[in-house]
Short mmCIF file of N, CA, C and O in Angstrom, two decimals:
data_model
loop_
_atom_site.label_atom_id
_atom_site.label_comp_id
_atom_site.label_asym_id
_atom_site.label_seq_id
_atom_site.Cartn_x
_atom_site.Cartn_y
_atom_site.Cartn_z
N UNK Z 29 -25.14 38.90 103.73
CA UNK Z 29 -25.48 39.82 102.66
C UNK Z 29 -24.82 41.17 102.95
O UNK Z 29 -24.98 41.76 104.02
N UNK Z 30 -23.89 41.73 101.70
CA UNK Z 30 -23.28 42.73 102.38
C UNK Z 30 -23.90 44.20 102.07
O UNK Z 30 -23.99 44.06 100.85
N UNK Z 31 -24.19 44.98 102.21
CA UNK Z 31 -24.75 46.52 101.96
C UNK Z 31 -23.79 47.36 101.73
O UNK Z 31 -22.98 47.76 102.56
N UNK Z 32 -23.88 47.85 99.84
CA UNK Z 32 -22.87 48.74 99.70
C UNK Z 32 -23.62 50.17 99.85
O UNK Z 32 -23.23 51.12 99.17
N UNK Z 33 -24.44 50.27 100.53
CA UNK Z 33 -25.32 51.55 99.95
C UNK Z 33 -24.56 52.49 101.14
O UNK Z 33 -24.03 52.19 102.21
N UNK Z 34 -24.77 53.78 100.45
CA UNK Z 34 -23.95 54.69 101.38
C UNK Z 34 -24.86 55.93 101.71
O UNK Z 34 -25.78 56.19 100.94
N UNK Z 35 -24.66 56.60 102.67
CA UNK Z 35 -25.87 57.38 103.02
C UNK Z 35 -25.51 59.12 102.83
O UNK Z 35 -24.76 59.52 101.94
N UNK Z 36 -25.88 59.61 103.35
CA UNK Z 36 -25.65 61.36 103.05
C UNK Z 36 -26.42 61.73 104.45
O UNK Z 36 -27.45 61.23 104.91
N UNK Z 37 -25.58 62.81 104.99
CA UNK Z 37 -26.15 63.07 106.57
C UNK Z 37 -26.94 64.49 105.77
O UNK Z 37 -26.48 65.22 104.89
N UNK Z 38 -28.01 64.52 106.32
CA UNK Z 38 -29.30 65.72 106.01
C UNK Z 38 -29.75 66.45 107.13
O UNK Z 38 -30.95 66.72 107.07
N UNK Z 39 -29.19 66.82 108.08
CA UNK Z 39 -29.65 67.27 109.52
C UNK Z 39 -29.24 65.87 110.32
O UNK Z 39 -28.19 65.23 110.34
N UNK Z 40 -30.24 65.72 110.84
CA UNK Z 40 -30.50 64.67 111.85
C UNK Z 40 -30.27 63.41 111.47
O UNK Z 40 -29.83 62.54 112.22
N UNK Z 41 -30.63 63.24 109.96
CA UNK Z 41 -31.19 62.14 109.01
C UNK Z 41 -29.87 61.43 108.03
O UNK Z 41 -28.90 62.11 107.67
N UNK Z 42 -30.01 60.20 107.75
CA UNK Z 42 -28.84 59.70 106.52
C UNK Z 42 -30.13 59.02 105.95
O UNK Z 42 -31.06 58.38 106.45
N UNK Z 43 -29.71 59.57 104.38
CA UNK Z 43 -30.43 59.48 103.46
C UNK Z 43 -29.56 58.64 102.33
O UNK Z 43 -28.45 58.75 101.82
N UNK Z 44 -30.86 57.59 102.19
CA UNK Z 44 -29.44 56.58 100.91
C UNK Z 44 -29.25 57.58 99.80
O UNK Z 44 -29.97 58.51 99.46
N UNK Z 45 -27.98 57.10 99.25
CA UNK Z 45 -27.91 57.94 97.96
C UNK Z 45 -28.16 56.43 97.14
O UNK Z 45 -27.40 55.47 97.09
N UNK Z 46 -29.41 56.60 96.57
CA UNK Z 46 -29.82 55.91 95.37
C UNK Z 46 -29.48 56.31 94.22
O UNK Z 46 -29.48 57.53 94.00
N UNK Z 47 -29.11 55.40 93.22
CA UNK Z 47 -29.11 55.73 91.72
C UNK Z 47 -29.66 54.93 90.77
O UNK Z 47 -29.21 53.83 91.10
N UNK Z 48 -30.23 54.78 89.95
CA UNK Z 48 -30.48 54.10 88.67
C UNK Z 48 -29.60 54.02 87.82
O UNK Z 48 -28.95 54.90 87.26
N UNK Z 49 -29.58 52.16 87.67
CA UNK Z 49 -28.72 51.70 86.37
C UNK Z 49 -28.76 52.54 85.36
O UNK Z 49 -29.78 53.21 85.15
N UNK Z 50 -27.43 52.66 84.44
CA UNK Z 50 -27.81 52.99 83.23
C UNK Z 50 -28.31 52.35 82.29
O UNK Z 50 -27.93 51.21 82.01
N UNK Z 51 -29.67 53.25 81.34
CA UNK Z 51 -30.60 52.24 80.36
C UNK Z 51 -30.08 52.76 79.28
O UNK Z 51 -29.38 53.75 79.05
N UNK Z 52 -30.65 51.75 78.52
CA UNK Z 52 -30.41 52.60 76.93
C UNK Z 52 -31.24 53.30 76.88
O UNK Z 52 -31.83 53.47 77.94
N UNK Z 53 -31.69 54.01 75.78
CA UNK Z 53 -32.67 55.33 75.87
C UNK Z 53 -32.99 55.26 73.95
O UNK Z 53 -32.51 55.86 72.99
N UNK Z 54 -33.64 54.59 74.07
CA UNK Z 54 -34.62 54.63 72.61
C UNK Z 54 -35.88 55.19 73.05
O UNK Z 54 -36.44 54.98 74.12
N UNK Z 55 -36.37 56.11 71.85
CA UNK Z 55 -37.06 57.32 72.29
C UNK Z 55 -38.88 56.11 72.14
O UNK Z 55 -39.19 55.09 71.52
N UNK Z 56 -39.50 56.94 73.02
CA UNK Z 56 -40.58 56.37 73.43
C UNK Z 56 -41.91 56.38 71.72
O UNK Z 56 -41.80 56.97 70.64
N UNK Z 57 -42.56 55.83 72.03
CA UNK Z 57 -43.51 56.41 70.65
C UNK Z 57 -45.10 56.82 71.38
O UNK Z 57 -45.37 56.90 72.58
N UNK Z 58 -45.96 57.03 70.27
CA UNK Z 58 -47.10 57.14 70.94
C UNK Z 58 -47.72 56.67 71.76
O UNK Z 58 -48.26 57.24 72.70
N UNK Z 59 -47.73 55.40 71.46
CA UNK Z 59 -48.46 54.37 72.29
C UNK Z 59 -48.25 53.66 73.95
O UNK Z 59 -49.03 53.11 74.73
N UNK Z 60 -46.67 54.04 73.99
CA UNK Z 60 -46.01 54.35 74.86
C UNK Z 60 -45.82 55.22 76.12
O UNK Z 60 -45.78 54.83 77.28
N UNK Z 61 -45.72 56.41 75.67
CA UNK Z 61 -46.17 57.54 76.31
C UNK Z 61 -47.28 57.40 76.85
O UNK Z 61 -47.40 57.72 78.03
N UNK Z 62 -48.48 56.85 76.05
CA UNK Z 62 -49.85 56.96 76.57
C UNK Z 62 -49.56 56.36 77.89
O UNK Z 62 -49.48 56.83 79.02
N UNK Z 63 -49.39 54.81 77.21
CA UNK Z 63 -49.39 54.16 78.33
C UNK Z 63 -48.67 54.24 79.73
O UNK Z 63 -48.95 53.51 80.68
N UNK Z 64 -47.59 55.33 79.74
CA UNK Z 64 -46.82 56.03 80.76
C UNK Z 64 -47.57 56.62 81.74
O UNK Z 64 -47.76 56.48 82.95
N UNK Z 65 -48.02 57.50 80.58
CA UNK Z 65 -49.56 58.67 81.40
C UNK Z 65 -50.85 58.63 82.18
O UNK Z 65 -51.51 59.35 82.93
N UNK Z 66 -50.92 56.81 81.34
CA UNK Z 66 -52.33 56.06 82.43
C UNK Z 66 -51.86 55.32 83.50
O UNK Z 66 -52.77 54.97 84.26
N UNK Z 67 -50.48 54.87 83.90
CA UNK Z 67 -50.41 54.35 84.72
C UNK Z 67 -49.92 55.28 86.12
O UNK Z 67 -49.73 55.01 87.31
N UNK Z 68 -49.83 56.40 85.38
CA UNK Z 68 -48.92 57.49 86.29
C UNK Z 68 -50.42 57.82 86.99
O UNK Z 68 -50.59 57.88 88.21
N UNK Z 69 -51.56 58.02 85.92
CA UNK Z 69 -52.76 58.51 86.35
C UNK Z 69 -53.48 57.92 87.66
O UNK Z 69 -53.79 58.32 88.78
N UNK Z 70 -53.65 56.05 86.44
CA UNK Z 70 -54.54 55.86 87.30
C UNK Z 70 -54.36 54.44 87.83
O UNK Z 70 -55.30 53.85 88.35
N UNK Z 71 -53.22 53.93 87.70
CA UNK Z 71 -52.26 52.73 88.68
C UNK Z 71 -50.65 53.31 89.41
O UNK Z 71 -49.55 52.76 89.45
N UNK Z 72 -51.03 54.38 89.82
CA UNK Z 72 -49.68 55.01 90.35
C UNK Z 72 -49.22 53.87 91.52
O UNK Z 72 -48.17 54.24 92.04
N UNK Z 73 -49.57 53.00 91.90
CA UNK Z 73 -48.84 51.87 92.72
C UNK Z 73 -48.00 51.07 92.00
O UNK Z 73 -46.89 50.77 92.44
N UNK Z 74 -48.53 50.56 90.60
CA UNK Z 74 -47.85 50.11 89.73
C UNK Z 74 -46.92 50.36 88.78
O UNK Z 74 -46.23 49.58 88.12
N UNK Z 75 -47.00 51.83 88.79
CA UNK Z 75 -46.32 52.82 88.11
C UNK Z 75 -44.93 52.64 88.88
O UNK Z 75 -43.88 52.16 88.44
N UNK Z 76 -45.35 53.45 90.81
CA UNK Z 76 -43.79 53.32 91.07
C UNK Z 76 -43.08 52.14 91.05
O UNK Z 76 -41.85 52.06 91.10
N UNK Z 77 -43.95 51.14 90.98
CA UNK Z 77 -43.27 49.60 91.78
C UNK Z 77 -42.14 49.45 90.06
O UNK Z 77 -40.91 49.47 90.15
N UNK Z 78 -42.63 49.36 89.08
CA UNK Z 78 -42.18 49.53 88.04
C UNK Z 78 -41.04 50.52 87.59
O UNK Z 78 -40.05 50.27 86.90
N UNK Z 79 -41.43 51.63 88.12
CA UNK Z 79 -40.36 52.82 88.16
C UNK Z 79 -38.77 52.36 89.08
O UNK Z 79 -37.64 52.51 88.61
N UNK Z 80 -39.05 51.87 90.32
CA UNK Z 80 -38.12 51.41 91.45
C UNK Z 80 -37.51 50.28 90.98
O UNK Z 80 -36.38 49.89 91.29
N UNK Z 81 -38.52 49.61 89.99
CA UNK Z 81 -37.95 48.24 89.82
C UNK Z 81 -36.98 48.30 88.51
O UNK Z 81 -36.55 47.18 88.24
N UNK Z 82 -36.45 49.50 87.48
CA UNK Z 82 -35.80 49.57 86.79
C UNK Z 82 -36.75 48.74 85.52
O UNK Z 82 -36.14 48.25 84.57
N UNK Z 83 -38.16 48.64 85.61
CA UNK Z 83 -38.69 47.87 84.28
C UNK Z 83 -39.54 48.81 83.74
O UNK Z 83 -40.25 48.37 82.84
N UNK Z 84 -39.66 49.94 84.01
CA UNK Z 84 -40.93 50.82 83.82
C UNK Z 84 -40.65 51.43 82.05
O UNK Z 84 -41.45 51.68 81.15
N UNK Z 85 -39.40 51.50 82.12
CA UNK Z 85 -38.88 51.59 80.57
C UNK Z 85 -39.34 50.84 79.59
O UNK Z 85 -40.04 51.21 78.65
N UNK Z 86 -38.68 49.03 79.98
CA UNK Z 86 -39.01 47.93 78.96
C UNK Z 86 -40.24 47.76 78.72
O UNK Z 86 -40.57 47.58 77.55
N UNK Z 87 -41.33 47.78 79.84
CA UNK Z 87 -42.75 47.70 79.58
C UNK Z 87 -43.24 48.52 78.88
O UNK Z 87 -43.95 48.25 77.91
N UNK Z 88 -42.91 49.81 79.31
CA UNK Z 88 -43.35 50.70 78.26
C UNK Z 88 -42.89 50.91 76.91
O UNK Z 88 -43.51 51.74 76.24
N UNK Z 89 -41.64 50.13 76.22
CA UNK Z 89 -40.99 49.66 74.96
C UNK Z 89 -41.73 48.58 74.15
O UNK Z 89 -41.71 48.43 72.93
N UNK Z 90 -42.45 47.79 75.17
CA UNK Z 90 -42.57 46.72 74.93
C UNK Z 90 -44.51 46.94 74.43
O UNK Z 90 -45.22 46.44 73.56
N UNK Z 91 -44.72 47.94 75.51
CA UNK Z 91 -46.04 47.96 75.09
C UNK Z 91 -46.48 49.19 73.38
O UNK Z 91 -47.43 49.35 72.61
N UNK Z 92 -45.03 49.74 73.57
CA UNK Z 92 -45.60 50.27 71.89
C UNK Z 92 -45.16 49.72 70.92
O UNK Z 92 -45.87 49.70 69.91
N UNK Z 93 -43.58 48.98 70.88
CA UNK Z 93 -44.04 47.92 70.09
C UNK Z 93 -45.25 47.47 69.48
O UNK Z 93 -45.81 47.80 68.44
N UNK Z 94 -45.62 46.34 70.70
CA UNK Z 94 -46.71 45.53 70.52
C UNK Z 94 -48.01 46.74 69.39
O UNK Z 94 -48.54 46.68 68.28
N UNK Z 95 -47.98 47.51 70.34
CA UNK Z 95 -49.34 48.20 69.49
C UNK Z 95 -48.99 48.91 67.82
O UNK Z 95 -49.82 49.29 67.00
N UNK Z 96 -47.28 48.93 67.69
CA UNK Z 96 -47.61 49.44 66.30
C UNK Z 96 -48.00 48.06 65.41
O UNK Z 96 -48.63 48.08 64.35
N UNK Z 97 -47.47 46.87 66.08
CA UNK Z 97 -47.76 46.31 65.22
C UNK Z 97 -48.85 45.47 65.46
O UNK Z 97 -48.72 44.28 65.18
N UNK Z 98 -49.79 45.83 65.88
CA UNK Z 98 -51.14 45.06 66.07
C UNK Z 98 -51.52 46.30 65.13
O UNK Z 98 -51.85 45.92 64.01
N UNK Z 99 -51.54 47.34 65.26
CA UNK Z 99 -51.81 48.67 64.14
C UNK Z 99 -51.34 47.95 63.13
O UNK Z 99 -51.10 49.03 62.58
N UNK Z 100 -51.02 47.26 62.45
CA UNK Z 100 -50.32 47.14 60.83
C UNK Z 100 -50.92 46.31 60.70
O UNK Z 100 -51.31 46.31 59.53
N UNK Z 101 -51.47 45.14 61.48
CA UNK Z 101 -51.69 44.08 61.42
C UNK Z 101 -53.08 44.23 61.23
O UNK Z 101 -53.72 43.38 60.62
N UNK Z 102 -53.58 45.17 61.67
CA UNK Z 102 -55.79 45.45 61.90
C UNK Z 102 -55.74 46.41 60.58
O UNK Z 102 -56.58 46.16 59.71
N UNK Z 103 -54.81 47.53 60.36
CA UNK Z 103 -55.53 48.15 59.44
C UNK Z 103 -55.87 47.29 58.16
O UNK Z 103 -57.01 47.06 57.77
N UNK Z 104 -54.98 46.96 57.70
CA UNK Z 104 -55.75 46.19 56.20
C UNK Z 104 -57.05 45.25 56.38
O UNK Z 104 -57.98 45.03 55.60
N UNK Z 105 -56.78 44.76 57.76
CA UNK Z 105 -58.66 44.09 57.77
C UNK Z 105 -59.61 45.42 57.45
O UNK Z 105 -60.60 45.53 56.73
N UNK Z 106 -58.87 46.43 58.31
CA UNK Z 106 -60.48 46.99 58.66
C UNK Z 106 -60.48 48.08 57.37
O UNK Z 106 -61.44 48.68 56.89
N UNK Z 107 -59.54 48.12 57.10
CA UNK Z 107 -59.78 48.83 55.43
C UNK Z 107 -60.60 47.88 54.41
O UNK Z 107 -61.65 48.26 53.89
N UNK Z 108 -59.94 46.47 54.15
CA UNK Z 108 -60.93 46.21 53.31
C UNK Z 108 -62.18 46.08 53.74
O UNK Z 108 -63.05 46.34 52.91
N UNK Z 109 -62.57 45.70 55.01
CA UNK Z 109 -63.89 45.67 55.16
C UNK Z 109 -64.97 46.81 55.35
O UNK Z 109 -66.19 46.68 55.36
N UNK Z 110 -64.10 48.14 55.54
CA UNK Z 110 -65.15 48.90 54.82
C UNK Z 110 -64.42 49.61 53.48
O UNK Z 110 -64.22 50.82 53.49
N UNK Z 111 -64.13 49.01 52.65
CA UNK Z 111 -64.65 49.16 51.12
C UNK Z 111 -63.32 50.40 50.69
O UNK Z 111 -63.56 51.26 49.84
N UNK Z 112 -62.39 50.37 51.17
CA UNK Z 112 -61.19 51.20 51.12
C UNK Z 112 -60.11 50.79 50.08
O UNK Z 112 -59.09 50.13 50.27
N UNK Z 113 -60.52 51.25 49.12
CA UNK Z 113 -59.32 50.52 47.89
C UNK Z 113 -58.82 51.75 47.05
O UNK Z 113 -59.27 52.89 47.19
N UNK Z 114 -57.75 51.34 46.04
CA UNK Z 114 -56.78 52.19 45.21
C UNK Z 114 -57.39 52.88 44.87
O UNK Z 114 -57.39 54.05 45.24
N UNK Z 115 -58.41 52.22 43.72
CA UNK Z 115 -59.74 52.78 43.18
C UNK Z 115 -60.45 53.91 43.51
O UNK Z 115 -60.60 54.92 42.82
N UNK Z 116 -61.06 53.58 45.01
CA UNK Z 116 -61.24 54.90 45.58
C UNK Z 116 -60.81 56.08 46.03
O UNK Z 116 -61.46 57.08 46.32
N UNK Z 117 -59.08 55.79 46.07
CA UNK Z 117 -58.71 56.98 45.91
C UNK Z 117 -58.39 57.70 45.10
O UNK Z 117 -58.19 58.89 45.36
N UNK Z 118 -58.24 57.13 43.76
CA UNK Z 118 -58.01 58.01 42.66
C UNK Z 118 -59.36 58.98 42.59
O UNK Z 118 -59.48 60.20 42.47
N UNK Z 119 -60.55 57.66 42.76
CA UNK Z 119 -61.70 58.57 42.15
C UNK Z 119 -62.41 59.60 42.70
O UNK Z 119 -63.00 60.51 42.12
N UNK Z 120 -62.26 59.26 44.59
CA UNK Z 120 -62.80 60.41 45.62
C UNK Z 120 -62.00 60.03 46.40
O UNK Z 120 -62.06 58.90 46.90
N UNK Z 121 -60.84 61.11 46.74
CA UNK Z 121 -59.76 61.27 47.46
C UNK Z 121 -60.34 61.72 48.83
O UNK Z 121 -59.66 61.45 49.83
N UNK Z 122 -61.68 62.46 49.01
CA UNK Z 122 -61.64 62.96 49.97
C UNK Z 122 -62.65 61.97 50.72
O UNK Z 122 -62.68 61.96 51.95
N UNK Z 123 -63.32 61.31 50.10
CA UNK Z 123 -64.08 59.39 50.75
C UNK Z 123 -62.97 59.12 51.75
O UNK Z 123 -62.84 59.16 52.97
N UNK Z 124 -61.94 58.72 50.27
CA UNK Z 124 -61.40 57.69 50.52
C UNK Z 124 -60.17 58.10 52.62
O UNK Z 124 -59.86 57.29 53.50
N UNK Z 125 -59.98 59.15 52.55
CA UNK Z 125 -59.06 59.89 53.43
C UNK Z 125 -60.25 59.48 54.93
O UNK Z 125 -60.12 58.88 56.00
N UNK Z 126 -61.57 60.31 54.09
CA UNK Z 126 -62.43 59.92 55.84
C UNK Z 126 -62.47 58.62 55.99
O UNK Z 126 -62.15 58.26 57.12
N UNK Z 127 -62.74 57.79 55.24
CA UNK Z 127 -62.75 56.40 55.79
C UNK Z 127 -61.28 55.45 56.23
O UNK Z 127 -61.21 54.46 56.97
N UNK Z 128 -60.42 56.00 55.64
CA UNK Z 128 -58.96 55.98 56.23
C UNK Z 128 -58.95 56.29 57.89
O UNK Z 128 -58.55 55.44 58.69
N UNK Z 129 -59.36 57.46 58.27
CA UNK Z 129 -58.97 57.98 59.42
C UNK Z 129 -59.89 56.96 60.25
O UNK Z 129 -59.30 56.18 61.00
N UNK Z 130 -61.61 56.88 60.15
CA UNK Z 130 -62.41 56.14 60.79
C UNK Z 130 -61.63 54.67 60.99
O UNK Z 130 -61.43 54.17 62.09
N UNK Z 131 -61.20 54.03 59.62
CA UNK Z 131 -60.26 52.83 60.67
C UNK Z 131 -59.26 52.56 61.11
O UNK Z 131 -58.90 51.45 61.47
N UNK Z 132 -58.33 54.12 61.14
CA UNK Z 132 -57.39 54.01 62.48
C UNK Z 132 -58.32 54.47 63.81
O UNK Z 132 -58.26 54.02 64.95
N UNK Z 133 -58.77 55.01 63.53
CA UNK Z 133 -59.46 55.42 64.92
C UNK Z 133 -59.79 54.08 65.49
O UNK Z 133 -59.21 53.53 66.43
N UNK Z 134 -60.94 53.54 64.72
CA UNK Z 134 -61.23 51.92 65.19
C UNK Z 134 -60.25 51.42 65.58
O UNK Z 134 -60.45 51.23 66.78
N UNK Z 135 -59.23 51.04 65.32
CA UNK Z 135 -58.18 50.62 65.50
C UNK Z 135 -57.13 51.16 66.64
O UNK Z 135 -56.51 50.39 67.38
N UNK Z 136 -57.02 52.58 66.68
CA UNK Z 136 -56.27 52.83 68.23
C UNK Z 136 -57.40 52.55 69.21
O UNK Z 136 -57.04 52.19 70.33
N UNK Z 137 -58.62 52.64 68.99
CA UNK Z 137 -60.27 52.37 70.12
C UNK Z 137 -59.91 51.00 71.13
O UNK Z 137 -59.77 50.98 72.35
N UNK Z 138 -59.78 49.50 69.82
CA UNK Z 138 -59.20 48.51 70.39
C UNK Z 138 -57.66 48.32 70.84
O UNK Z 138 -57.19 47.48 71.60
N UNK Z 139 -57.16 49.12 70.30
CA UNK Z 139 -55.53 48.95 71.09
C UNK Z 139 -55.66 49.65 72.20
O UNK Z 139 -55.15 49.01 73.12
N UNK Z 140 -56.29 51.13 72.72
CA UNK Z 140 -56.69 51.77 74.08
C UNK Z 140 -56.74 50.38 74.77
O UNK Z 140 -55.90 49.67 75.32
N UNK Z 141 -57.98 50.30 74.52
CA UNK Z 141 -58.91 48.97 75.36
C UNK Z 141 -57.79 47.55 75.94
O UNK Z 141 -57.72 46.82 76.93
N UNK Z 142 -57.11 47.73 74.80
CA UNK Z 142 -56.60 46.28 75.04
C UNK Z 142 -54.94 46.23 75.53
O UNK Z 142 -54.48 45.24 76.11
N UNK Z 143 -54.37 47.07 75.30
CA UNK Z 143 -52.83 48.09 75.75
C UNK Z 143 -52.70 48.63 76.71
O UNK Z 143 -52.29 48.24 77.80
N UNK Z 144 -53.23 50.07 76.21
CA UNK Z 144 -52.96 50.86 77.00
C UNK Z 144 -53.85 50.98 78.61
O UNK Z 144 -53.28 51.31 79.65
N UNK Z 145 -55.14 50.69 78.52
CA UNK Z 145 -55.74 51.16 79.66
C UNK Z 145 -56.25 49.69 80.40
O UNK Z 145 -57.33 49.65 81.00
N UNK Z 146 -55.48 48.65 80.30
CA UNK Z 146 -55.16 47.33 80.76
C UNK Z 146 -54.19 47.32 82.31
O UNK Z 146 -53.84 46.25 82.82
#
């Protein structure tokens, strides 16, 4: 096995000069980020192993993906089931907006749970 790695003298010390592949760079989204921020928080073992391992990107691509579209996929349940229609917004716009927000909230509650803090 041959070793191309090359070192840098620091005093006393040779220090590898490491670099990271180049990634593509599609910008992160919400859900993403989060999930950046909890693992930095509160799995920082898994964080670096991920970071070192050049996957800390895709997972985190992969995990907001997944959640916008589990988001697209829950809101229309949880709209119709509490009572969220056209109707109501013509007639009370300002109903219809709070109960809008209550089931995204519901809805990022179980993607937290089930995404991000996994």
């Amino acid at each position: 096995m041959e070793n191309n790695l090359t070192y840098t003298r620091n005093g006393d010390y040779l220090i590898p000069d490491l670099k990271l592949t180049e990634q593509r760079s599609k910008p992160l989204g919400k859900y993403g980020r989060m999930r950046k921020a909890y693992l930095k928080e509160h799995r920082p073992i898994l964080y670096n192993q991920l970071l070192m391992s050049e996957k800390l990107y895709p997972h985190l691509l992969e995990i907001d993906e997944t959640a916008q579209s589990r988001l697209e996929q829950m809101m229309p349940q949880l709209t119709a089931a509490a009572g969220v229609t056209e109707q109501l917004k013509a007639s009370d716009p300002m109903k219809w907006v709070g109960l809008m927000n209550t089931c995204k909230a519901q809805a990022e509650e179980i993607l937290m749970a089930e995404l991000i803090h996994s």
